[in-house]
Coordinates of C-alpha atoms in Angstrom, one line a residue:
M107 CA -84.8 -68.0 91.1
E108 CA -81.3 -66.8 90.0
N109 CA -79.8 -70.2 90.6
I110 CA -81.4 -73.6 90.1
K111 CA -80.2 -77.1 90.7
I112 CA -80.5 -79.7 88.0
A113 CA -80.1 -83.4 88.7
L114 CA -79.3 -85.8 85.8
L115 CA -80.0 -89.5 86.4
E116 CA -77.7 -92.0 84.6
Y117 CA -78.6 -95.6 85.2
D118 CA -78.9 -99.0 83.4
I119 CA -82.5 -99.1 82.4
V120 CA -84.2 -102.5 83.1
W121 CA -85.5 -103.6 79.8
E122 CA -89.3 -103.3 79.3
N123 CA -90.0 -103.4 83.1
P124 CA -91.4 -100.2 84.5
Q125 CA -91.8 -101.4 88.0
A126 CA -88.2 -102.5 88.3
N127 CA -87.1 -99.1 87.0
F128 CA -89.4 -97.3 89.4
D129 CA -87.8 -99.3 92.3
L130 CA -84.3 -98.5 91.0
I131 CA -85.0 -94.8 90.6
N132 CA -86.4 -94.7 94.1
Q133 CA -83.1 -96.1 95.5
I134 CA -81.1 -93.7 93.4
L135 CA -83.0 -90.7 94.7
L136 CA -82.7 -91.4 98.4
G137 CA -81.5 -88.3 100.2
V138 CA -81.0 -86.3 96.9
E139 CA -82.4 -82.8 96.6
A140 CA -82.6 -80.6 93.5
D141 CA -85.1 -78.3 91.7
V142 CA -85.3 -80.3 88.4
F143 CA -84.7 -84.0 87.9
L144 CA -84.1 -85.2 84.3
L145 CA -84.3 -88.9 83.4
P146 CA -83.2 -90.6 80.2
E147 CA -85.4 -91.3 77.1
M148 CA -88.0 -94.0 77.7
F149 CA -86.9 -94.1 81.3
S150 CA -89.2 -96.9 82.4
T151 CA -88.8 -99.3 79.5
G152 CA -85.6 -98.6 77.6
F153 CA -85.7 -97.7 73.9
T154 CA -88.3 -100.3 73.0
M155 CA -89.6 -100.7 69.5
N156 CA -92.5 -102.8 70.9
P157 CA -95.1 -100.0 71.6
S158 CA -98.0 -102.3 70.9
Q159 CA -97.0 -104.2 74.1
Y160 CA -95.4 -101.5 76.3
A161 CA -97.0 -98.2 75.4
E162 CA -99.0 -96.6 78.1
E163 CA -102.2 -94.7 77.9
F164 CA -102.1 -90.9 78.3
C165 CA -100.9 -90.1 81.8
G166 CA -100.3 -93.8 82.6
I167 CA -98.2 -95.4 85.3
S168 CA -94.9 -93.9 84.3
F169 CA -96.4 -90.4 84.2
Q170 CA -98.0 -91.1 87.6
F171 CA -94.6 -92.1 89.0
L172 CA -93.0 -88.9 87.8
Q173 CA -95.9 -86.8 89.3
E174 CA -95.5 -88.6 92.7
K175 CA -91.8 -87.9 92.7
A176 CA -92.3 -84.3 91.8
I177 CA -94.7 -83.9 94.8
E178 CA -92.4 -85.8 97.1
K179 CA -89.2 -83.9 96.2
N180 CA -90.9 -80.5 95.6
A181 CA -89.2 -80.4 92.3
A182 CA -89.9 -80.9 88.6
F183 CA -89.4 -84.3 87.0
A184 CA -89.1 -85.1 83.3
G185 CA -88.8 -88.4 81.4
S186 CA -90.1 -89.8 78.1
V187 CA -92.6 -92.7 77.8
P188 CA -94.0 -94.8 75.0
T189 CA -97.5 -93.5 74.8
K190 CA -100.6 -94.6 72.9
I191 CA -103.0 -92.0 71.7
S192 CA -105.9 -93.4 69.7
H193 CA -104.3 -95.8 67.2
Q194 CA -100.9 -94.0 67.2
Y195 CA -97.8 -94.3 69.4
F196 CA -95.7 -91.4 70.5
N197 CA -92.3 -91.1 72.3
R198 CA -93.8 -88.6 74.8
L199 CA -91.8 -86.5 77.2
Y200 CA -93.7 -85.6 80.4
W201 CA -92.7 -82.7 82.6
T202 CA -94.4 -82.8 86.0
D203 CA -94.5 -80.0 88.6
P204 CA -94.9 -80.4 92.4
N205 CA -98.2 -78.4 92.1
E206 CA -99.6 -81.4 90.1
T207 CA -99.6 -79.5 86.8
F208 CA -97.7 -81.0 83.8
A209 CA -96.7 -80.5 80.2
F210 CA -95.7 -82.9 77.5
Y211 CA -93.6 -82.9 74.3
D212 CA -93.7 -85.6 71.5
K213 CA -90.4 -86.4 69.9
R214 CA -90.2 -84.8 66.5
H215 CA -87.4 -86.7 64.8
M216 CA -87.8 -90.5 64.6
F217 CA -84.6 -92.5 64.6
S218 CA -84.9 -94.3 61.3
L219 CA -81.7 -96.3 61.9
A220 CA -83.5 -98.2 64.6
K221 CA -86.8 -98.0 62.6
E222 CA -88.5 -95.8 65.2
N223 CA -90.3 -94.1 62.4
E224 CA -92.1 -97.4 61.6
E225 CA -93.5 -97.7 65.2
Y226 CA -94.0 -94.2 66.4
T227 CA -95.6 -91.0 65.1
A228 CA -93.5 -87.8 65.0
G229 CA -94.6 -84.9 67.1
K230 CA -95.5 -81.5 65.5
D231 CA -95.1 -78.9 68.2
R232 CA -92.2 -77.3 70.1
K233 CA -92.8 -76.6 73.7
L234 CA -91.7 -73.9 76.2
I235 CA -92.0 -74.8 79.9
E236 CA -91.6 -72.2 82.6
F237 CA -90.6 -73.3 86.1
R238 CA -89.3 -71.2 89.0
G239 CA -88.4 -68.3 86.8
W240 CA -86.6 -70.3 84.1
K241 CA -87.7 -71.2 80.6
F242 CA -87.0 -74.7 79.4
M243 CA -87.3 -76.2 76.0
P244 CA -87.7 -80.1 76.0
Q245 CA -86.2 -82.3 73.3
I246 CA -85.6 -86.0 72.9
C247 CA -82.4 -87.8 71.7
Y248 CA -82.3 -87.7 67.9
D249 CA -83.7 -84.2 67.9
L250 CA -80.2 -83.1 68.9
R251 CA -79.0 -83.6 65.3
F252 CA -81.4 -81.1 63.9
P253 CA -80.6 -77.5 64.9
V254 CA -83.5 -75.7 63.2
W255 CA -85.9 -77.5 65.5
S256 CA -84.1 -76.1 68.6
R257 CA -83.5 -72.6 67.3
N258 CA -83.9 -70.2 70.1
N259 CA -86.6 -67.9 68.8
L260 CA -88.7 -69.0 71.8
Q261 CA -86.5 -67.0 74.2
Y262 CA -85.8 -70.1 76.3
D263 CA -83.0 -70.2 78.9
V264 CA -82.3 -74.0 78.9
V265 CA -82.7 -76.6 76.2
F266 CA -82.5 -80.2 77.3
Y267 CA -82.2 -83.6 75.6
L268 CA -83.4 -86.9 77.2
S269 CA -81.6 -89.7 75.4
N270 CA -80.6 -93.3 74.8
W271 CA -77.5 -92.3 72.8
P272 CA -75.1 -95.2 71.9
E273 CA -71.5 -95.2 73.3
R274 CA -70.1 -95.7 69.8
R275 CA -71.4 -92.3 68.8
S276 CA -70.4 -90.5 72.0
Y277 CA -68.2 -88.0 70.2
P278 CA -71.1 -86.5 68.2
W279 CA -73.2 -86.4 71.3
T280 CA -70.8 -84.2 73.2
Q281 CA -70.0 -82.0 70.3
L282 CA -73.6 -81.4 69.3
L283 CA -74.6 -80.5 72.9
K284 CA -71.9 -77.9 72.9
A285 CA -73.0 -76.6 69.5
R286 CA -76.6 -76.3 70.6
A287 CA -75.5 -74.3 73.7
I288 CA -73.2 -71.9 71.7
E289 CA -75.6 -71.2 68.8
N290 CA -78.6 -70.6 71.0
L291 CA -76.7 -68.7 73.8
S292 CA -78.4 -71.0 76.3
Y293 CA -77.6 -73.7 78.8
C294 CA -77.8 -77.0 77.1
I295 CA -78.3 -80.3 79.0
G296 CA -78.0 -83.8 77.8
V297 CA -78.9 -86.8 80.0
N298 CA -78.2 -90.3 78.8
R299 CA -78.5 -93.8 80.1
I300 CA -75.7 -96.2 80.9
G301 CA -75.3 -100.0 80.3
K302 CA -76.2 -102.4 77.6
D303 CA -79.8 -102.6 76.3
N304 CA -81.6 -105.7 75.1
N305 CA -80.3 -105.1 71.6
G306 CA -76.7 -105.4 72.8
I307 CA -76.1 -101.6 72.3
M308 CA -73.8 -100.1 74.9
H309 CA -74.4 -96.7 76.4
S310 CA -71.8 -94.7 78.3
G311 CA -73.8 -91.9 79.8
D312 CA -71.7 -88.8 79.1
S313 CA -74.5 -86.6 80.6
M314 CA -73.5 -83.0 80.9
V315 CA -74.6 -79.4 81.2
Y316 CA -73.0 -76.8 79.0
D317 CA -73.1 -73.0 79.6
P318 CA -74.2 -70.5 77.0
L319 CA -70.6 -70.3 75.6
G320 CA -70.3 -74.1 75.3
F321 CA -68.1 -74.7 78.4
A322 CA -68.9 -77.8 80.5
C323 CA -70.3 -76.8 83.9
E324 CA -68.9 -78.2 87.1
F325 CA -71.0 -80.8 89.0
F326 CA -71.0 -82.6 92.2
Q327 CA -72.1 -86.2 92.5
P328 CA -73.5 -87.0 95.9
H329 CA -74.7 -90.5 94.9
E330 CA -73.9 -93.1 92.2
H331 CA -75.9 -92.5 89.0
I332 CA -76.6 -88.8 89.8
M333 CA -74.9 -85.6 88.6
I334 CA -76.1 -82.3 90.1
F335 CA -75.4 -79.0 88.5
E336 CA -76.3 -75.4 89.6
I337 CA -77.0 -73.1 86.7
N338 CA -76.9 -69.3 87.1
K339 CA -79.3 -66.8 85.6
E340 CA -76.9 -63.9 86.0
I341 CA -74.3 -65.7 83.9
L342 CA -76.9 -66.3 81.2
H343 CA -78.0 -62.6 81.2
K344 CA -74.4 -61.3 81.2
T345 CA -73.4 -63.6 78.3
R346 CA -76.4 -62.5 76.2
E347 CA -75.8 -58.8 77.1
K348 CA -72.1 -59.0 76.0
F349 CA -72.7 -61.2 72.9
K350 CA -75.9 -60.1 71.2
F351 CA -75.7 -62.8 68.6
L352 CA -79.4 -63.8 68.9
E353 CA -80.4 -60.4 67.6
D354 CA -78.7 -61.2 64.3
K355 CA -80.5 -64.6 63.8
D356 CA -82.5 -65.4 60.7
D357 CA -86.2 -65.1 60.8
F358 CA -88.1 -68.2 59.8
S359 CA -91.3 -70.0 60.4
L360 CA -91.5 -73.8 60.9
I361 CA -94.0 -75.4 58.6
I362 CA -94.8 -78.8 59.8
P363 CA -96.4 -81.3 57.4

């Protein structure tokens, strides 16, 4: 597909209550159509540091909800979920397709300021997801601050970040998203929650899509809590054809401990 519609969901996540969040998302999605729906980090619980109580098993109820919505909307859905694997916990992003296939990505950079590193295990693998002729690279929140991890040597078209990013650091949020778009000559998407979480931290949303030159894309908003963007493959190709900056990039190999 030359064009693809991306829907970003900004909502006040009900703290540590998956079913309440499922109900809220169902209301938000009424009558909304897109090709890809992106939800915030830990979309069904909020940014909880209580994985021993709220982490789900692999492909648990939050994954099943995403898969059901993908089938219902004939679209891809992505959101991250506290997930228990053996005796470890991961901040795991699931991408579900309408054909009932899926991919997952484990957050690499643990947000030590909130002691995420004490509760969750860092992921070790980058992922490339292909959907309807587009190549997506999934990332989660704090990953945004580390450009080497998102370096575009995977030939992706879109990098996206699912986040719980505090309002008081909204300026770095917007600037880093622009930077990731410019340096990787790709579309860069950030989706963030709104409202105050159970720790009293305020979130202002500021979700946005930036084009390969770092300009904010226009959106239309058919419903409260949703922003829909249409991104264009021709624009991506023309930009990369004119500015062949990726051909001059450094070669490196990521060595993960």
